CSV table of C-alpha atoms in Angstrom, one decimal:
chain,number,residue,atom,x,y,z
Y,1,MET,CA,-0.8,-53.5,-30.8
Y,2,MET,CA,-4.0,-54.7,-29.3
Y,3,VAL,CA,-5.8,-51.5,-30.6
Y,4,TYR,CA,-4.2,-52.5,-34.1
Y,5,PHE,CA,-4.5,-56.2,-34.2
Y,6,VAL,CA,-7.8,-56.7,-32.1
Y,7,PHE,CA,-9.7,-54.2,-31.0
Y,8,SER,CA,-10.3,-52.2,-34.4
Y,9,PRO,CA,-10.7,-55.0,-36.6
Y,10,ALA,CA,-13.4,-56.4,-34.2
Y,11,LEU,CA,-15.2,-53.1,-34.0
Y,12,ALA,CA,-15.2,-52.4,-37.7
Y,13,CYS,CA,-16.5,-56.2,-38.9
Y,14,SER,CA,-19.4,-56.1,-35.8
Y,15,SER,CA,-20.4,-52.6,-37.0
Y,16,LEU,CA,-20.8,-53.2,-40.4
Y,17,ALA,CA,-22.2,-56.8,-40.2
Y,18,LYS,CA,-24.8,-55.3,-37.8
Y,19,THR,CA,-26.1,-52.2,-39.9
Y,20,ILE,CA,-25.2,-52.5,-43.5
Y,21,THR,CA,-27.4,-54.8,-45.8
Y,22,LEU,CA,-27.7,-54.7,-49.4
Y,23,ARG,CA,-31.2,-52.2,-49.2
Y,24,SER,CA,-28.9,-49.7,-46.9
Y,25,MET,CA,-26.2,-49.8,-49.4
Y,26,ILE,CA,-28.3,-48.5,-51.9
Y,27,THR,CA,-30.2,-46.1,-49.7
Y,28,LEU,CA,-27.2,-44.5,-48.3
Y,29,TRP,CA,-25.0,-44.8,-51.5
Y,30,PHE,CA,-24.2,-41.0,-50.8
Y,31,MET,CA,-22.4,-41.2,-47.6
Y,32,PRO,CA,-19.5,-43.3,-48.5
Y,33,LEU,CA,-19.1,-40.8,-51.7
Y,34,SER,CA,-19.3,-37.6,-49.2
Y,35,ILE,CA,-16.7,-39.1,-47.1
Y,36,LEU,CA,-14.4,-39.9,-49.9
Y,37,LEU,CA,-14.9,-36.1,-50.9
Y,38,THR,CA,-13.7,-35.0,-47.6
Y,39,ILE,CA,-10.5,-37.1,-47.9
Y,40,ILE,CA,-9.8,-36.0,-51.2
Y,41,ILE,CA,-10.6,-32.5,-50.3
Y,42,GLY,CA,-8.5,-32.6,-47.1
Y,43,THR,CA,-5.8,-34.3,-49.1
Y,44,ALA,CA,-5.5,-31.1,-51.1
Y,45,LEU,CA,-5.7,-28.7,-48.5
Y,46,GLY,CA,-2.9,-30.6,-46.2
Y,47,TRP,CA,-0.4,-30.9,-49.4
Y,48,LEU,CA,-1.1,-26.8,-49.9
Y,49,LEU,CA,-0.5,-26.6,-46.1
Y,50,VAL,CA,2.9,-28.8,-46.5
Y,51,LYS,CA,4.0,-26.3,-49.0
Y,52,ILE,CA,3.2,-23.4,-47.4
Y,53,ALA,CA,4.3,-24.1,-44.1
Y,54,ARG,CA,7.4,-26.3,-45.4
Y,55,VAL,CA,6.7,-29.0,-43.7
Y,56,PRO,CA,9.8,-31.5,-42.9
Y,57,ARG,CA,9.4,-34.7,-44.5
Y,58,HIS,CA,9.0,-36.8,-41.9
Y,59,LEU,CA,6.1,-35.1,-40.6
Y,60,ARG,CA,4.2,-34.8,-44.4
Y,61,GLY,CA,2.2,-37.9,-43.7
Y,62,LEU,CA,1.1,-37.0,-40.5
Y,63,VAL,CA,-0.2,-33.6,-41.5
Y,64,LEU,CA,-1.7,-35.1,-44.9
Y,65,GLY,CA,-3.5,-37.7,-42.7
Y,66,CYS,CA,-4.5,-35.2,-40.0
Y,67,CYS,CA,-6.2,-33.1,-42.8
Y,68,ALA,CA,-7.8,-35.8,-44.9
Y,69,VAL,CA,-9.3,-38.2,-42.0
Y,70,GLY,CA,-11.6,-36.9,-39.8
Y,71,ASN,CA,-13.0,-38.7,-36.5
Y,72,LEU,CA,-15.7,-40.4,-38.5
Y,73,GLY,CA,-16.3,-43.2,-36.3
Y,74,ASN,CA,-16.1,-42.3,-32.6
Y,75,LEU,CA,-17.5,-38.7,-32.4
Y,76,PRO,CA,-20.6,-39.4,-34.6
Y,77,LEU,CA,-21.3,-42.2,-32.4
Y,78,ILE,CA,-21.5,-39.9,-29.5
Y,79,ILE,CA,-23.2,-37.2,-30.9
Y,80,VAL,CA,-26.1,-38.0,-32.8
Y,81,PRO,CA,-27.5,-40.8,-30.6
Y,82,ALA,CA,-27.2,-38.1,-27.9
Y,83,ILE,CA,-29.2,-35.5,-29.6
Y,84,CYS,CA,-31.8,-38.0,-30.7
Y,85,LYS,CA,-32.2,-38.9,-26.9
Y,86,GLU,CA,-33.2,-35.6,-26.1
Y,87,ARG,CA,-36.9,-35.2,-25.7
Y,88,SER,CA,-37.4,-31.7,-27.5
Y,89,ASN,CA,-34.7,-33.1,-30.3
Y,90,PRO,CA,-35.2,-31.2,-33.5
Y,91,PHE,CA,-35.7,-34.6,-35.5
Y,92,GLY,CA,-39.0,-35.7,-34.4
Y,93,ASP,CA,-39.7,-39.1,-32.6
Y,94,VAL,CA,-37.2,-40.0,-30.1
Y,95,ASP,CA,-37.2,-43.7,-31.0
Y,96,ILE,CA,-37.2,-43.5,-34.6
Y,97,CYS,CA,-34.5,-40.9,-34.6
Y,98,TYR,CA,-32.1,-42.9,-32.0
Y,99,LYS,CA,-32.6,-46.0,-34.5
Y,100,ASN,CA,-31.5,-44.0,-37.7
Y,101,GLY,CA,-29.1,-41.8,-36.2
Y,102,LEU,CA,-27.4,-44.9,-34.8
Y,103,ALA,CA,-27.5,-46.6,-38.2
Y,104,TYR,CA,-26.2,-43.3,-40.0
Y,105,ALA,CA,-23.4,-43.0,-37.5
Y,106,SER,CA,-22.5,-47.1,-37.6
Y,107,LEU,CA,-22.0,-46.8,-41.0
Y,108,SER,CA,-19.8,-43.8,-40.6
Y,109,LEU,CA,-17.7,-45.7,-38.3
Y,110,ALA,CA,-17.3,-48.9,-40.4
Y,111,LEU,CA,-16.3,-46.5,-43.6
Y,112,ALA,CA,-14.0,-44.8,-41.4
Y,113,SER,CA,-12.3,-48.1,-40.1
Y,114,ILE,CA,-11.8,-49.0,-44.1
Y,115,LEU,CA,-10.6,-45.2,-45.1
Y,116,VAL,CA,-8.5,-44.5,-41.9
Y,117,TRP,CA,-6.5,-47.9,-42.1
Y,118,SER,CA,-6.0,-48.5,-46.0
Y,119,TYR,CA,-5.5,-44.3,-46.4
Y,120,ALA,CA,-4.1,-42.5,-43.4
Y,121,PHE,CA,-2.1,-45.4,-42.0
Y,122,ASN,CA,-0.5,-46.1,-45.3
Y,123,ILE,CA,0.5,-42.4,-45.7
Y,124,VAL,CA,2.0,-42.3,-42.7
Y,125,ARG,CA,3.8,-45.7,-42.9
Y,126,ILE,CA,5.0,-44.1,-46.5
Y,127,TYR,CA,6.7,-41.1,-45.1
Y,128,SER,CA,8.0,-43.1,-42.1
Y,129,THR,CA,9.6,-45.9,-43.9
Y,130,GLN,CA,11.2,-43.0,-46.3
Y,131,GLU,CA,12.9,-41.4,-43.2
Y,132,ILE,CA,13.8,-44.7,-41.4
Y,133,SER,CA,15.6,-45.8,-44.6
Y,134,ASN,CA,17.1,-42.1,-45.6
Y,135,VAL,CA,18.7,-42.7,-41.7
Y,136,VAL,CA,20.3,-45.9,-42.3
Y,137,GLU,CA,21.6,-44.8,-45.4
Y,138,VAL,CA,23.1,-41.9,-43.9
Y,139,ASP,CA,24.7,-43.7,-40.9
Y,140,GLN,CA,26.3,-46.6,-43.3
Y,141,PHE,CA,27.7,-44.7,-46.0
Y,142,THR,CA,28.5,-41.0,-44.5
Y,143,VAL,CA,32.3,-41.0,-44.6
Y,144,ASN,CA,35.2,-38.3,-44.6
Y,145,PRO,CA,37.4,-39.5,-47.5
Y,146,THR,CA,39.7,-36.3,-47.6
Y,147,SER,CA,40.5,-37.0,-43.8
Y,148,THR,CA,40.8,-40.8,-44.4
Y,149,THR,CA,43.7,-39.9,-47.2
Y,150,GLU,CA,45.3,-37.5,-45.4
Y,151,THR,CA,45.5,-39.6,-42.1
Y,152,ASP,CA,46.2,-43.2,-43.5
Y,153,PRO,CA,46.1,-43.6,-47.1
Y,154,GLU,CA,46.9,-47.2,-46.5
Y,155,ASN,CA,43.4,-47.4,-44.8
Y,156,HIS,CA,41.8,-45.3,-47.6
Y,157,SER,CA,43.0,-48.1,-50.0
Y,158,LYS,CA,41.4,-50.9,-47.6
Y,159,CYS,CA,38.2,-49.1,-47.2
Y,160,SER,CA,38.1,-48.7,-50.9
Y,161,THR,CA,38.9,-52.4,-51.7
Y,162,GLN,CA,36.4,-53.3,-48.8
Y,163,THR,CA,33.5,-51.2,-50.3
Y,164,LEU,CA,34.3,-53.1,-53.4
Y,165,VAL,CA,34.1,-56.6,-52.3
Y,166,THR,CA,31.1,-55.6,-50.5
Y,167,THR,CA,29.3,-54.4,-53.8
Y,168,GLU,CA,30.3,-57.5,-55.3
Y,169,ASP,CA,29.1,-59.9,-52.2
Y,170,ARG,CA,25.9,-57.8,-52.4
Y,171,TYR,CA,25.6,-58.7,-56.5
Y,172,HIS,CA,26.5,-62.3,-55.5
Y,173,THR,CA,24.1,-62.8,-52.9
Y,174,LYS,CA,21.4,-61.0,-54.9
Y,175,ASN,CA,21.6,-63.6,-57.5
Y,176,CYS,CA,21.7,-66.5,-54.9
Y,177,VAL,CA,18.2,-65.3,-53.6
Y,178,ASN,CA,16.8,-65.1,-56.7
Y,179,GLN,CA,18.0,-68.3,-58.0
Y,180,LEU,CA,17.6,-70.3,-54.4
Y,181,GLU,CA,18.5,-73.8,-54.4
Y,182,ILE,CA,18.1,-76.8,-52.2
Y,183,GLU,CA,20.5,-80.0,-52.8
Y,184,ILE,CA,18.9,-83.1,-51.6
Y,185,VAL,CA,21.2,-86.6,-51.7
Y,186,VAL,CA,18.7,-89.5,-52.7
Y,187,PRO,CA,20.1,-93.1,-51.9
Y,188,ASN,CA,21.5,-93.7,-55.2
Y,189,GLY,CA,24.2,-91.2,-54.3
Y,190,GLN,CA,23.0,-89.0,-57.2
Y,191,GLU,CA,22.1,-85.0,-55.8
Y,192,LYS,CA,18.7,-83.9,-57.2
Y,193,LYS,CA,18.4,-80.1,-57.2
Y,194,GLU,CA,15.1,-78.1,-56.5
Y,195,LYS,CA,15.0,-74.6,-57.5
Y,196,LEU,CA,13.1,-72.3,-55.5
Y,197,MET,CA,13.5,-69.1,-57.6
Y,198,GLN,CA,9.8,-67.9,-56.8
Y,199,CYS,CA,9.6,-68.1,-53.2
Y,200,PRO,CA,11.7,-64.8,-52.4
Y,201,GLN,CA,9.3,-62.9,-54.9
Y,202,THR,CA,6.3,-64.6,-53.4
Y,203,LEU,CA,7.3,-63.7,-50.0
Y,204,ALA,CA,8.1,-59.7,-51.1
Y,205,ILE,CA,4.7,-60.0,-52.4
Y,206,TRP,CA,3.1,-61.4,-49.3
Y,207,SER,CA,4.9,-58.8,-47.3
Y,208,ASN,CA,3.5,-56.2,-49.6
Y,209,LEU,CA,-0.1,-57.0,-49.3
Y,210,LYS,CA,0.1,-57.1,-45.6
Y,211,LEU,CA,1.1,-53.7,-45.4
Y,212,LEU,CA,-1.6,-52.5,-48.1
Y,213,PHE,CA,-4.1,-54.6,-46.3
Y,214,PRO,CA,-4.0,-54.0,-42.6
Y,215,PRO,CA,-6.1,-56.0,-39.6
Y,216,THR,CA,-9.1,-53.3,-39.8
Y,217,LEU,CA,-9.5,-53.1,-43.4
Y,218,ILE,CA,-9.6,-57.2,-43.5
Y,219,GLY,CA,-12.1,-56.8,-40.5
Y,220,ALA,CA,-14.4,-54.3,-42.7
Y,221,ILE,CA,-14.1,-56.4,-45.5
Y,222,VAL,CA,-15.3,-59.5,-43.8
Y,223,GLY,CA,-18.0,-57.2,-41.9
Y,224,LEU,CA,-19.3,-56.2,-45.0
Y,225,ILE,CA,-19.4,-59.5,-46.5
Y,226,ILE,CA,-21.5,-60.7,-43.5
Y,227,GLY,CA,-24.1,-57.9,-43.8
Y,228,ILE,CA,-24.4,-58.1,-47.7
Y,229,VAL,CA,-24.9,-61.9,-47.9
Y,230,PRO,CA,-28.1,-62.9,-46.5
Y,231,GLN,CA,-27.2,-66.3,-45.7
Y,232,PHE,CA,-24.2,-65.1,-43.5
Y,233,ARG,CA,-26.3,-62.6,-42.2
Y,234,LYS,CA,-29.2,-65.1,-40.8
Y,235,LEU,CA,-26.6,-66.9,-39.5
Y,236,LEU,CA,-24.4,-64.7,-37.4
Y,237,VAL,CA,-26.6,-61.6,-36.7
Y,238,GLY,CA,-29.9,-61.3,-35.1
Y,239,GLU,CA,-31.3,-62.6,-31.8
Y,240,SER,CA,-32.3,-66.0,-33.8
Y,241,ALA,CA,-28.8,-66.5,-35.5
Y,242,PRO,CA,-27.3,-69.8,-34.6
Y,243,LEU,CA,-23.8,-68.3,-34.3
Y,244,LEU,CA,-24.9,-65.2,-32.5
Y,245,VAL,CA,-22.4,-66.1,-29.7
Y,246,ILE,CA,-19.8,-64.6,-32.5
Y,247,GLN,CA,-21.1,-61.8,-33.2
Y,248,ASP,CA,-21.8,-60.7,-29.4
Y,249,SER,CA,-18.3,-61.5,-28.8
Y,250,LEU,CA,-17.0,-59.5,-31.6
Y,251,ILE,CA,-19.0,-56.6,-29.9
Y,252,MET,CA,-17.7,-56.8,-26.5
Y,253,ILE,CA,-14.1,-57.0,-28.0
Y,254,GLY,CA,-14.9,-54.0,-30.5
Y,255,ASP,CA,-16.3,-51.9,-27.7
Y,256,ALA,CA,-13.0,-51.6,-25.9
Y,257,CYS,CA,-11.7,-50.0,-29.1
Y,258,LEU,CA,-12.8,-46.4,-28.9
Y,259,PRO,CA,-11.4,-46.1,-25.1
Y,260,ALA,CA,-8.1,-47.5,-25.7
Y,261,MET,CA,-7.5,-45.3,-28.4
Y,262,THR,CA,-8.3,-42.2,-26.4
Y,263,MET,CA,-6.2,-43.3,-23.8
Y,264,LEU,CA,-3.1,-44.0,-26.7
Y,265,VAL,CA,-3.8,-40.4,-27.5
Y,266,GLY,CA,-3.0,-39.0,-23.2
Y,267,ALA,CA,-0.3,-41.5,-23.1
Y,268,ASN,CA,1.4,-39.8,-26.2
Y,269,LEU,CA,0.7,-36.5,-24.7
Y,270,LEU,CA,3.3,-36.8,-22.3
Y,271,GLU,CA,6.0,-37.5,-24.6
Y,272,GLY,CA,4.7,-34.2,-26.7
Y,273,LEU,CA,4.8,-31.9,-23.6
Y,274,LYS,CA,8.2,-32.9,-22.6
Y,275,GLY,CA,9.8,-33.2,-26.0
Y,276,GLN,CA,9.8,-31.0,-29.0
Y,277,GLY,CA,6.2,-30.2,-30.1
Y,278,ALA,CA,4.7,-29.3,-33.6
Y,279,GLN,CA,5.5,-25.7,-35.0
Y,280,LEU,CA,2.8,-23.1,-34.4
Y,281,PRO,CA,2.0,-22.7,-37.9
Y,282,LEU,CA,1.3,-26.4,-38.4
Y,283,ILE,CA,-0.9,-26.5,-35.9
Y,284,VAL,CA,-2.7,-23.5,-36.7
Y,285,GLY,CA,-2.8,-24.8,-40.1
Y,286,ILE,CA,-4.4,-27.9,-39.4
Y,287,ILE,CA,-7.2,-25.9,-37.6
Y,288,ILE,CA,-8.4,-23.9,-40.0
Y,289,VAL,CA,-8.4,-27.0,-42.6
Y,290,ARG,CA,-10.4,-29.0,-40.2
Y,291,ASN,CA,-12.5,-26.5,-38.3
Y,292,ILE,CA,-13.3,-23.8,-40.9
Y,293,VAL,CA,-12.3,-24.5,-44.5
Y,294,LEU,CA,-13.9,-28.1,-45.0
Y,295,PRO,CA,-17.1,-27.6,-43.2
Y,296,ALA,CA,-17.7,-24.3,-45.4
Y,297,ILE,CA,-17.1,-26.8,-48.3
Y,298,GLY,CA,-19.1,-29.5,-47.2
Y,299,VAL,CA,-22.1,-26.9,-46.8
Y,300,GLY,CA,-22.0,-26.2,-50.4
Y,301,ILE,CA,-21.4,-30.1,-51.4
Y,302,VAL,CA,-24.5,-31.6,-49.2
Y,303,LYS,CA,-26.9,-28.6,-50.0
Y,304,GLY,CA,-26.0,-29.0,-53.7
Y,305,ALA,CA,-26.8,-33.0,-53.5
Y,306,VAL,CA,-30.1,-32.0,-52.0
Y,307,HIS,CA,-30.8,-29.3,-54.7
Y,308,PHE,CA,-30.2,-31.5,-57.5
Y,309,GLY,CA,-32.3,-34.7,-55.7
Y,310,LEU,CA,-28.8,-37.1,-55.7
Y,311,ILE,CA,-30.0,-37.5,-51.7
Y,312,HIS,CA,-33.5,-38.1,-50.5
Y,313,HIS,CA,-35.1,-35.3,-47.7
Y,314,ASP,CA,-34.1,-36.4,-44.4
Y,315,PRO,CA,-32.6,-34.0,-42.2
Y,316,LEU,CA,-30.9,-36.3,-39.7
Y,317,TYR,CA,-29.4,-37.8,-42.7
Y,318,GLU,CA,-27.8,-34.6,-43.9
Y,319,PHE,CA,-27.0,-33.4,-40.9
Y,320,VAL,CA,-24.5,-36.4,-40.4
Y,321,LEU,CA,-23.2,-35.8,-44.2
Y,322,LEU,CA,-22.7,-32.3,-42.7
Y,323,LEU,CA,-21.0,-33.2,-39.5
Y,324,GLN,CA,-18.5,-35.3,-41.3
Y,325,PHE,CA,-16.9,-32.6,-43.0
Y,326,ALA,CA,-16.7,-30.6,-39.3
Y,327,LEU,CA,-14.7,-33.1,-37.3
Y,328,PRO,CA,-11.2,-33.1,-35.6
Y,329,PRO,CA,-8.9,-35.6,-36.9
Y,330,ALA,CA,-9.0,-39.5,-36.3
Y,331,VAL,CA,-7.6,-40.8,-33.4
Y,332,ALA,CA,-6.3,-43.6,-35.0
Y,333,ILE,CA,-3.4,-41.5,-36.9
Y,334,SER,CA,-1.5,-41.5,-33.3
Y,335,THR,CA,-2.1,-45.2,-33.3
Y,336,SER,CA,-0.4,-45.2,-36.6
Y,337,THR,CA,2.4,-43.1,-35.6
Y,338,GLN,CA,2.7,-45.2,-32.3
Y,339,LEU,CA,3.5,-48.1,-34.6
Y,340,PHE,CA,6.1,-46.6,-36.7
Y,341,GLY,CA,7.7,-44.3,-33.8
Y,342,ASN,CA,7.8,-41.2,-35.9
Y,343,GLY,CA,6.1,-37.9,-34.9
Y,344,ARG,CA,4.5,-39.3,-31.9
Y,345,GLY,CA,5.1,-36.0,-30.0
Y,346,GLU,CA,3.9,-33.8,-32.5
Y,347,CYS,CA,0.9,-35.9,-33.2
Y,348,SER,CA,0.2,-35.4,-29.4
Y,349,ILE,CA,0.5,-31.5,-29.5
Y,350,ILE,CA,-1.5,-31.6,-32.9
Y,351,MET,CA,-4.6,-34.0,-31.2
Y,352,LEU,CA,-4.3,-31.8,-28.1
Y,353,ALA,CA,-5.1,-28.6,-29.9
Y,354,THR,CA,-7.3,-29.4,-32.4
Y,355,TYR,CA,-9.7,-31.1,-30.2
Y,356,SER,CA,-9.4,-28.4,-27.9
Y,357,CYS,CA,-10.7,-26.0,-30.7
Y,358,ALA,CA,-13.5,-28.7,-32.0
Y,359,ALA,CA,-15.2,-28.5,-28.2
Y,360,VAL,CA,-16.1,-24.9,-29.4
Y,361,SER,CA,-16.2,-25.1,-33.3
Y,362,LEU,CA,-18.0,-28.5,-33.4
Y,363,THR,CA,-20.6,-26.7,-31.0
Y,364,LEU,CA,-21.2,-23.8,-33.3
Y,365,TRP,CA,-21.4,-25.8,-36.2
Y,366,CYS,CA,-23.7,-28.6,-35.2
Y,367,THR,CA,-25.9,-25.6,-34.3
Y,368,PHE,CA,-25.7,-23.9,-37.3
Y,369,PHE,CA,-26.3,-27.7,-39.3
Y,370,ILE,CA,-29.5,-28.0,-37.4
Y,371,TRP,CA,-31.0,-24.7,-38.5
Y,372,LEU,CA,-29.9,-25.4,-42.1
Y,373,VAL,CA,-31.3,-28.8,-42.6
Y,374,LEU,CA,-34.7,-27.8,-40.6
């Protein structure tokens, strides 16, 4: 819960406010489009995997999320600056490479925070909610009318009558909720009624908005506003900013997000190893999508954009764009399964398998990407 409500929003807000300006948004406009393409293509491949592997309904959100959203925040923030710090790095001067690489990785982290908590989170939520509603419906309304009639016809009659009464009560209750009234006795003895018909509808709309806009998405929006609006940026960002302490506090809180999310995956792993894990074809399918198919498609997209002049020729920028297609699933998906309690063991097994394979595949793809952009 701390990751969901505190660490992740602070990380998204501080990263966007520090790295995003109006000029950088114009210069790096292709990165949001590239990440959006990875999600669209990954979702299409994930849906194809769901149909081929006949994935159970309660795991479809997990599979779609793992195929659609990669670890766009944690791994680029580790890999890109580490490559730039090498003296023999292929991208030129160490200081310039580190500064630009950190900016590219921070933008990727900020965009990933928005997309993970607005797209993957809601996919897992939708399928988890459907599964929970189906279980509740089966538990409440599954009866055996034949056996009831044969054993005790009188009880069967009572059950039928009770069902009708319950249905009628629900109808009256619904009407009472839609036309909620409060009676107030005034001093002259008259009763004054105030109708609050709009309150239940307002509460329902507010509840839906809370689901559509999780805390990380709100933090990312706030950080984007701070970074783009010059007045807010001068007030909060920079060594001479009057309210620099707020930005420093957000950075310190946000730094705990990545280790906490990694620990959460390890904690869920124990449950996955003890219980029933995901099916082998499902794991192999996700590995093929994330580690083979998506990187190959990404090469065609990025090189096509360079060929048609959609992005400026910058080897480091092209490398980051290519890297985003070759990353394993986002760690935040495990946080979503932890919140809804659906597919936690399966998610742990999937994360273990995909990250174990990514240790080899990501090294090979990075080597190929560096050779390709130079």
